[in-house]
CSV table of C-alpha atoms in Angstrom, one decimal:
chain,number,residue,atom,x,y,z
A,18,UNK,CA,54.2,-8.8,-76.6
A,19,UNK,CA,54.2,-5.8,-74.1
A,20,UNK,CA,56.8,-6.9,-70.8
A,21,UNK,CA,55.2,-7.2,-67.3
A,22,UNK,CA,54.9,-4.2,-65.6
A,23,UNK,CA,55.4,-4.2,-61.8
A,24,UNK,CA,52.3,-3.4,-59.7
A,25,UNK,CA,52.2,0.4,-59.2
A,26,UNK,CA,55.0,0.9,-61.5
A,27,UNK,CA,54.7,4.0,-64.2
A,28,UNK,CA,55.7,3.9,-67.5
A,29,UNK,CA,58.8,6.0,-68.2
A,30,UNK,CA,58.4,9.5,-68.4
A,31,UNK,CA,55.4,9.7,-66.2
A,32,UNK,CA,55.8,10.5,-62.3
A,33,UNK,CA,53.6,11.0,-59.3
A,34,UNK,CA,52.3,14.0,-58.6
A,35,UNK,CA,50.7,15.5,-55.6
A,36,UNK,CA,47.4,16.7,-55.4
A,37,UNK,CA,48.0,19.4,-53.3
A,38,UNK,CA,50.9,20.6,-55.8
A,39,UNK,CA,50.0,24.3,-57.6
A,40,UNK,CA,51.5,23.2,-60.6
A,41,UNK,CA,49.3,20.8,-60.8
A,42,UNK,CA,46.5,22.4,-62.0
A,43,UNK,CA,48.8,24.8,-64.7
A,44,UNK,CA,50.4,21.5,-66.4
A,45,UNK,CA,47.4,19.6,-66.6
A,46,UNK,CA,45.3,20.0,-70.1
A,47,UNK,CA,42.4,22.1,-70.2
A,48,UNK,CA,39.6,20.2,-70.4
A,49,UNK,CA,41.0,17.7,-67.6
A,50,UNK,CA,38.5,18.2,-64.3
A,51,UNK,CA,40.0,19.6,-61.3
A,52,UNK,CA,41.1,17.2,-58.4
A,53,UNK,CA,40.3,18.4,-54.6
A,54,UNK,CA,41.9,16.7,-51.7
A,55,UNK,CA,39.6,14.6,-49.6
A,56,UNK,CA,40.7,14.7,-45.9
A,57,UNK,CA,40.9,11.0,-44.4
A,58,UNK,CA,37.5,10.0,-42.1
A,59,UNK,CA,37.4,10.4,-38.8
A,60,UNK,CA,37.2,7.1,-38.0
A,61,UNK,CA,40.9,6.6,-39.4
A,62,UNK,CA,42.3,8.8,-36.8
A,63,UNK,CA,44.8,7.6,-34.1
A,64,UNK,CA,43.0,6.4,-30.6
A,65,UNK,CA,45.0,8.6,-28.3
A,66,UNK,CA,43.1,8.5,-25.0
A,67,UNK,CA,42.7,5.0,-23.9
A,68,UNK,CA,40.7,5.5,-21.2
A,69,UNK,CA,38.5,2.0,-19.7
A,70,UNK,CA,35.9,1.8,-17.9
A,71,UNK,CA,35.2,-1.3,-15.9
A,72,UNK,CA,31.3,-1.6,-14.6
A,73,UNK,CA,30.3,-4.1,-12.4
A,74,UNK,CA,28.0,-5.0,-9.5
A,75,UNK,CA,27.8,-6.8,-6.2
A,76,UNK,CA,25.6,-9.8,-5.5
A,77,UNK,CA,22.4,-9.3,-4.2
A,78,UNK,CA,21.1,-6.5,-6.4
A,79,UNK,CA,17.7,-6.7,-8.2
A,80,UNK,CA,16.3,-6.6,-11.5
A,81,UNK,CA,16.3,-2.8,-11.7
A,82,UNK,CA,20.1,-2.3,-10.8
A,83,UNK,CA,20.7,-5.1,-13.3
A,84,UNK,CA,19.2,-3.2,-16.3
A,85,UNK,CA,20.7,0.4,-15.0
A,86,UNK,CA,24.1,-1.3,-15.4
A,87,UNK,CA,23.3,-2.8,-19.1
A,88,UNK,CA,22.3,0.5,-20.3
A,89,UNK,CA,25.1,2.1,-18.8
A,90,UNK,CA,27.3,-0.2,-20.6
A,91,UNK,CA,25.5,0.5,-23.9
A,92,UNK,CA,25.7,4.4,-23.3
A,93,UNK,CA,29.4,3.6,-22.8
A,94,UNK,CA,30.9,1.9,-25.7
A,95,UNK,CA,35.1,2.3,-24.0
A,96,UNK,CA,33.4,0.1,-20.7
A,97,UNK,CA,33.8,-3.4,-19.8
A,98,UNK,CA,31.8,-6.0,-17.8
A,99,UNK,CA,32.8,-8.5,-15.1
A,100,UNK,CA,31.1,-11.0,-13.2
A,101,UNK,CA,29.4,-10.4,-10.0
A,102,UNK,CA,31.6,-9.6,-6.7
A,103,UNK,CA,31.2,-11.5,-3.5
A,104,UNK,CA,29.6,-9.3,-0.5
A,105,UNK,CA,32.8,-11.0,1.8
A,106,UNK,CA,35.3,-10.1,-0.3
A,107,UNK,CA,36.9,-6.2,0.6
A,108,UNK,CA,36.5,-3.1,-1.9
A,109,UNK,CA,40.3,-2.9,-2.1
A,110,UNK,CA,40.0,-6.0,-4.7
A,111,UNK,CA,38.7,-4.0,-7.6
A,112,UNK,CA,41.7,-2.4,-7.8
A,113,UNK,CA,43.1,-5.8,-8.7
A,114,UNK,CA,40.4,-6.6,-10.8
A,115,UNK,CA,40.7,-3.4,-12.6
A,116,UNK,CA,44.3,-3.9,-13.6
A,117,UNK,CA,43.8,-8.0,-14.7
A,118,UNK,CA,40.7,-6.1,-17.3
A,119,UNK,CA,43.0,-3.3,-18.2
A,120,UNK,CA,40.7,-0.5,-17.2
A,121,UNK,CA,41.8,2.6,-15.2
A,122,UNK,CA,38.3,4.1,-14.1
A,123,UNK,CA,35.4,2.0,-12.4
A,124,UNK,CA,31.9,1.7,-11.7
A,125,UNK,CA,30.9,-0.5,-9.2
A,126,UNK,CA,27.0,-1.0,-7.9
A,127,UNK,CA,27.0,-2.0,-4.3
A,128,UNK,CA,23.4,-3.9,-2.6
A,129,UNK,CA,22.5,-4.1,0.8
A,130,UNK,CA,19.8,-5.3,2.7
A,131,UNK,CA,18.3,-5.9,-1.0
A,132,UNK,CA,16.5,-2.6,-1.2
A,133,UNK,CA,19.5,0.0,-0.9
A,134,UNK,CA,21.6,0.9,-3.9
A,135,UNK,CA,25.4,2.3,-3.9
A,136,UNK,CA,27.7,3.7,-6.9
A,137,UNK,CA,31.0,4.0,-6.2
A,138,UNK,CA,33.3,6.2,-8.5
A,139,UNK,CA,36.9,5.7,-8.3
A,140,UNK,CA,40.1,6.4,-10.1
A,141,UNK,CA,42.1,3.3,-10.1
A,142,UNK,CA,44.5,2.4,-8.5
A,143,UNK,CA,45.5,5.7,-7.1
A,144,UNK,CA,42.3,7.6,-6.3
A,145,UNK,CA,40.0,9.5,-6.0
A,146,UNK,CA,37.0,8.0,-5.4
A,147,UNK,CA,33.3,9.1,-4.5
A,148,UNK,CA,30.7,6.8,-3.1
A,149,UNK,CA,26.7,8.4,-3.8
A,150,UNK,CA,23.5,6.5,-2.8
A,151,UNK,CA,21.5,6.0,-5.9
A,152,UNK,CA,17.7,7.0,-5.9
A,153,UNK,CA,14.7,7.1,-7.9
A,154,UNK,CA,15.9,4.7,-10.6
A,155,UNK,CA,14.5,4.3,-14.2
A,156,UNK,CA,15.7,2.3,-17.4
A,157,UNK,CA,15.3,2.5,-20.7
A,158,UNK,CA,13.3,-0.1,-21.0
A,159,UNK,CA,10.7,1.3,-17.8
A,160,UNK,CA,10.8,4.9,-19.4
A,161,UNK,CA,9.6,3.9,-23.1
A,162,UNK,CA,11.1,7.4,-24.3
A,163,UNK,CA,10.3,8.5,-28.2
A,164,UNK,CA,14.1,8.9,-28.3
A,165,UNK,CA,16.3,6.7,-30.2
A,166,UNK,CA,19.7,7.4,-30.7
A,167,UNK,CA,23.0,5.7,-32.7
A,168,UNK,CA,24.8,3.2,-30.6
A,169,UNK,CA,28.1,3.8,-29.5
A,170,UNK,CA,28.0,7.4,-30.7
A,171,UNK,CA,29.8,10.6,-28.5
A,172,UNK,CA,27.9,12.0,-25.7
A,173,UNK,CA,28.1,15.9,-25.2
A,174,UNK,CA,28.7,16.5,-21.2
A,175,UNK,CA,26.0,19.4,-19.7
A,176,UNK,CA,27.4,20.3,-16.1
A,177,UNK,CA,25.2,23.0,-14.0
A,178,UNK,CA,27.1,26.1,-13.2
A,179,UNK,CA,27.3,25.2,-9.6
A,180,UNK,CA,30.0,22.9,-10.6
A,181,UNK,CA,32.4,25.1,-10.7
A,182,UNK,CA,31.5,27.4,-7.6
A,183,UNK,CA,31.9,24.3,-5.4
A,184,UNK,CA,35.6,22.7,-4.9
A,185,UNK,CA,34.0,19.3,-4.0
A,186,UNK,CA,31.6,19.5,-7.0
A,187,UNK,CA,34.5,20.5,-9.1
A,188,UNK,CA,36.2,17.2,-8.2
A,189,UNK,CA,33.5,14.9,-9.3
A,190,UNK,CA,33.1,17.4,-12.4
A,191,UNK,CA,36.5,15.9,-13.6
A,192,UNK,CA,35.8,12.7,-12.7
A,193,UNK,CA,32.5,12.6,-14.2
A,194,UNK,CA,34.0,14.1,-17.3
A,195,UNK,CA,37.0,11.1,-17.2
A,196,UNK,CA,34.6,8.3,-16.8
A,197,UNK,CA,31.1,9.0,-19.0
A,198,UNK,CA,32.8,10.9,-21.8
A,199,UNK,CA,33.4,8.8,-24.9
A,200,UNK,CA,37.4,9.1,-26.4
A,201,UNK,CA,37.7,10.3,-29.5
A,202,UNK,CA,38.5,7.8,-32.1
A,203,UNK,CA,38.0,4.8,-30.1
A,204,UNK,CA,37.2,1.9,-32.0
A,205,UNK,CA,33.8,0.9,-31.0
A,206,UNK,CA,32.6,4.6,-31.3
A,207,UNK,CA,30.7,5.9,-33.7
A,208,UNK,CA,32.0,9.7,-35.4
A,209,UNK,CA,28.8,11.5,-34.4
A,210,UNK,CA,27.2,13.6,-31.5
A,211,UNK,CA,23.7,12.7,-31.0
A,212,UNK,CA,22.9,12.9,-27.6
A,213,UNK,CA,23.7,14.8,-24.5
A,214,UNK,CA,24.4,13.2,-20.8
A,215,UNK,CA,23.6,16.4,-17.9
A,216,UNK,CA,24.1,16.6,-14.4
A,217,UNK,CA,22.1,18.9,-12.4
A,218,UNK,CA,22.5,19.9,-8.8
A,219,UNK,CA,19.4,20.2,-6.9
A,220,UNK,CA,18.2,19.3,-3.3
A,221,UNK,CA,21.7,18.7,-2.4
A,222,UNK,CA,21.7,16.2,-5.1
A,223,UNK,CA,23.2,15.2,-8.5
A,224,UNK,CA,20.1,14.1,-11.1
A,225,UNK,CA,21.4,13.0,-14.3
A,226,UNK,CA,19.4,12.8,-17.3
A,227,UNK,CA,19.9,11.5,-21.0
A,228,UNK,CA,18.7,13.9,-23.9
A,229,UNK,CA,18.7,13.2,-27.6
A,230,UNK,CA,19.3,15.7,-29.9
A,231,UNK,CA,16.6,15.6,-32.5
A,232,UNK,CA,17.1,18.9,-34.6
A,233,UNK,CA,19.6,21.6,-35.6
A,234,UNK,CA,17.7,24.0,-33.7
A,235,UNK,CA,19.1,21.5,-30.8
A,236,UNK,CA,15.7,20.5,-29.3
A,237,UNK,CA,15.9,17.8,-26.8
A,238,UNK,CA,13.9,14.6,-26.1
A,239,UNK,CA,14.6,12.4,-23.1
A,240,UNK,CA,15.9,8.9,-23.8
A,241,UNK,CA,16.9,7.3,-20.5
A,242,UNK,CA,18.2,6.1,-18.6
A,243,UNK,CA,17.9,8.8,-15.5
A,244,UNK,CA,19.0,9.0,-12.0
A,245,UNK,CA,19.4,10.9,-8.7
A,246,UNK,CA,23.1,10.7,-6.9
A,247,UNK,CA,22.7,11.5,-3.3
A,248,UNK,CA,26.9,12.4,-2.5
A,249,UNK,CA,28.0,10.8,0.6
A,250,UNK,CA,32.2,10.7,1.0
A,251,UNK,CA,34.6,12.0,-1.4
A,252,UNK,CA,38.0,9.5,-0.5
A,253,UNK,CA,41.1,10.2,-1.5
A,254,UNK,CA,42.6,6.5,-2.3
A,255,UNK,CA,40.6,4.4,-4.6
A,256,UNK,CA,37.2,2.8,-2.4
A,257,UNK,CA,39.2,3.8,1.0
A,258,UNK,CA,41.5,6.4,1.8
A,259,UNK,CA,41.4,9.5,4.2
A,260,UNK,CA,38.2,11.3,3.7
A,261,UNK,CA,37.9,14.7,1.7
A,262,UNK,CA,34.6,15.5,1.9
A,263,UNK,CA,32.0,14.2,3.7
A,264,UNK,CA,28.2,15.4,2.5
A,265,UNK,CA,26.7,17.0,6.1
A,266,UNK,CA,23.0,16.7,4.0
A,267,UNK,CA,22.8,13.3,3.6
A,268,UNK,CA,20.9,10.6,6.0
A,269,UNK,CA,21.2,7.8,5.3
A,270,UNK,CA,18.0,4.7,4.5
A,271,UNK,CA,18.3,2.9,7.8
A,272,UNK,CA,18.0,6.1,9.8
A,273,UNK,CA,15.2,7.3,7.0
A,274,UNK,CA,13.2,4.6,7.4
A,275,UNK,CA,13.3,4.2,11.2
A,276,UNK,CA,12.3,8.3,11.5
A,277,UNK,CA,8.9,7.1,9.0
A,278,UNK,CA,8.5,4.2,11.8
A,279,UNK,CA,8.7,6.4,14.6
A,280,UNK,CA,6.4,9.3,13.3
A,281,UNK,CA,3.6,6.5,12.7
A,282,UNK,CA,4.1,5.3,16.3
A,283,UNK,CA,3.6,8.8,17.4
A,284,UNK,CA,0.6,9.5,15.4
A,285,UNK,CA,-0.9,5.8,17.1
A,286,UNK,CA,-0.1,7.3,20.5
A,287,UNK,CA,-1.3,10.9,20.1
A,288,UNK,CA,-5.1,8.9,19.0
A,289,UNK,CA,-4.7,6.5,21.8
A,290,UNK,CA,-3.9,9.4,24.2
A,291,UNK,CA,-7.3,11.2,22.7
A,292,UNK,CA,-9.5,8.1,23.4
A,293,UNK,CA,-7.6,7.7,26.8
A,294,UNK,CA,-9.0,11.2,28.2
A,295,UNK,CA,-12.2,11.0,26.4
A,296,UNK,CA,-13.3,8.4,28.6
A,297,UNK,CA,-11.8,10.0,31.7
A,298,UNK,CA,-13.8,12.5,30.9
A,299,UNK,CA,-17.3,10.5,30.8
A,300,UNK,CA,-16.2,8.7,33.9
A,301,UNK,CA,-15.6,12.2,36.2
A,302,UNK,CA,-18.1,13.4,37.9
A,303,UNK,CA,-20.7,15.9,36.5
A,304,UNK,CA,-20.2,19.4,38.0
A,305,UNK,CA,-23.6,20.5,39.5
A,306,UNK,CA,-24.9,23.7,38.1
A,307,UNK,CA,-25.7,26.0,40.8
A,308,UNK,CA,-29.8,26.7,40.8
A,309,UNK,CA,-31.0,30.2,39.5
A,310,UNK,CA,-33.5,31.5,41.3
A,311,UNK,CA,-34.9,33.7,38.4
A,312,UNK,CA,-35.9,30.6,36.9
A,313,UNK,CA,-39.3,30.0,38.5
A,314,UNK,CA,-40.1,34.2,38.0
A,315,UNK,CA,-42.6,33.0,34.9
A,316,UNK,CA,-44.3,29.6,36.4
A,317,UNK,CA,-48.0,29.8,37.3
A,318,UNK,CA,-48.9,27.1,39.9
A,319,UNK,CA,-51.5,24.7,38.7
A,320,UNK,CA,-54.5,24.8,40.6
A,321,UNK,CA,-55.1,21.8,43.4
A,322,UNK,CA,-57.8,19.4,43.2
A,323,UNK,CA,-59.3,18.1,46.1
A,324,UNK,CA,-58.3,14.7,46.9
A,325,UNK,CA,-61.4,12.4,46.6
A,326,UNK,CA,-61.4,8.8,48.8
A,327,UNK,CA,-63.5,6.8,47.0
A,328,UNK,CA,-65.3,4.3,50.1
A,329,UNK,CA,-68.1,2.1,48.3
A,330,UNK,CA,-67.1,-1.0,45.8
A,331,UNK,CA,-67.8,-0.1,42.0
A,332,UNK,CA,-70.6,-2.5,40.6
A,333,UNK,CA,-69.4,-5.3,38.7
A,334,UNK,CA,-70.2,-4.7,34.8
A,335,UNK,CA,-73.4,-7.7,33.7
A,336,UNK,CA,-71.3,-10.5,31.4
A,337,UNK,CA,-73.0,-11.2,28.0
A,338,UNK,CA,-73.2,-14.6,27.4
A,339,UNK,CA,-72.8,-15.9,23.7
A,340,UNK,CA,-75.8,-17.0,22.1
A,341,UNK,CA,-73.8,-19.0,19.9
A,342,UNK,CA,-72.4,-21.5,21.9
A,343,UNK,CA,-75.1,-23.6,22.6
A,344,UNK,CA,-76.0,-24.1,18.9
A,345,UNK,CA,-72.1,-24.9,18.2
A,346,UNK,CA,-72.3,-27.9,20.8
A,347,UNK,CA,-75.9,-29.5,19.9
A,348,UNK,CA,-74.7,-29.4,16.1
A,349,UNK,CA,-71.0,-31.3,17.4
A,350,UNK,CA,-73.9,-33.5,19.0
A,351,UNK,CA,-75.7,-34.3,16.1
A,352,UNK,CA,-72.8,-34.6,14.0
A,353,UNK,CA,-71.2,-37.6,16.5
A,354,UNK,CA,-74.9,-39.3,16.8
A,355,UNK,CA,-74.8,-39.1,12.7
A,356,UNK,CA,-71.5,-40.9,12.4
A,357,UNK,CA,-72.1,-44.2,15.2
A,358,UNK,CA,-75.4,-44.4,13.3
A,359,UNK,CA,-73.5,-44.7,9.7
């Protein structure tokens, strides 16, 4: 009976031999195939930038901040969720929260007066930090895009050129770059580039858009969810700190909304003001014309009849009796002597 062999052992004689070794190929027979070297997946590689991203929300916000979140989180597969923060509570907390989740970057969705929408962008614990007002909000869900792309696969960051012109926009380039990009080789990622996350700069503003990419020709098709940032303070601590920018463009909802309140009152005065001097004017006194006296060049006088005083009574006109009548009341005569008689 043949002995046990140990697992992976040889028999004598025969060694291991590289792939990669040249004298490989000279020793082997002739009609053996070749052997190429495989490299290992790209999923096997080692998870070198462990960058977290925690994304939360305040209490109070409403159903469309709620799905904004969720598809950022699904966008992002290195984030994290957390409950709901208190409105009491002080922005220095995330900090805390961040470390007890393990996450060193944050996005946190602060509601007030349940219509107005905050993001706050920070670096924790030691900064920086950029708080934008979020406008003109629409999910994936709201946007029904054709688009469709793998879950959990790497975004490819587009940046407009005037990103690197401006030093404050060159800030929040690198922090935009820290937070949405995807590491490479992190475990819940997927080894493919299949959609593209861009940030444009217009009307003093940051839109960001989501964009599939459908071909090799790299054509585009819009998946969601998209945005508008309007920048408001760049701190330099994480949510507090001294200020180093402060956006001189922006105004904020409360002052918006009372300018939109103010020009309707105006437009309500300016009419009542019309209406007011409209009936001043009907109640003034008409300015008399003065009289022409070319007027009367082309008037012919009528001619003047004597006036006639009439001094005798006109005759009374002769009354014409109706024949009728008398027959009408001898025949009611008859008729009443008929009926005593019956």
């Amino acid at each position: 009976a043949a002995g046990k062999r140990k697992r992976g052992a040889l028999p004598p004689g025969k060694g291991k031999r590289a792939r990669n070794d040249p004298g490989a190929a000279e020793t082997a027979p002739a009609g053996a195939p070749q052997e190429y070297s495989i490299p290992p997946p790209v999923s096997q590689g080692k998870w070198k930038n462990k960058e977290r991203v925690l994304i939360f929300s305040s209490r109070g916000i409403n159903f469309r901040t709620r799905h904004l979140m969720q598809d950022l989180r699904t966008l992002m597969p290195h984030s994290k969720a957390d409950t709901k923060m208190d409105r009491k509570d002080q922005l220095f907390v995330i900090n805390e929260v961040c470390e007890m989740k393990n996450c060193n970057k944050c996005i946190f969705f602060e509601a007030k007066k349940k219509q107005d929408l905050y993001m706050w962008l920070s670096n924790t614990p030691q900064g920086p930090s950029a708080k934008f007002l979020v406008q003109n909000v629409h999910t994936l869900a709201e946007l029904k895009m054709t688009g469709n792309c793998l879950r959990g696969s790497r975004p490819l960051l587009s940046f407009d050129p005037i990103f690197d012109k401006e030093p404050h926009y060159a800030l929040l380039k690198e922090l935009f770059i820290q937070i949405f990009s995807t590491p490479q080789y992190h475990p819940k990622s997927q080894p493919f580039v299949d959609h593209v996350f861009t940030f444009s700069v217009t009307d003093e503003r940051i839109w960001f858009r989501n964009y599939q990419i459908i071909e090799e020709d790299a054509s585009l098709v819009e998946i969601g969810p998209r945005f508008v940032l309007n920048l408001i303070k760049i701190f330099q601590g994480s949510f507090g700190g001294p200020t180093l920018y402060e956006n001189p463009h922006y105004q904020s909802p409360n002052t918006h909304r009372r300018l939109i309140r103010l020009s309707v009152a105006a437009k309500f005065r300016e009419k009542q003001h019309v209406k007011e001097v409209q009936k001043m004017k009907k109640k003034g006194t008409k300015v008399l014309v003065k009289e022409d006296p070319t007027e009367v060049v082309f008037e012919t006088p009528a001619e003047e009849k004597p006036v006639e005083i009439q001094l005798v009574k006109p005759e009374s006109k002769a009354r014409v009796k109706d024949k009728k009548k008398p027959r009408k009341i001898q025949r009611k005569k008859q008729k009443k002597l008929f009926r005593t008689e019956a």
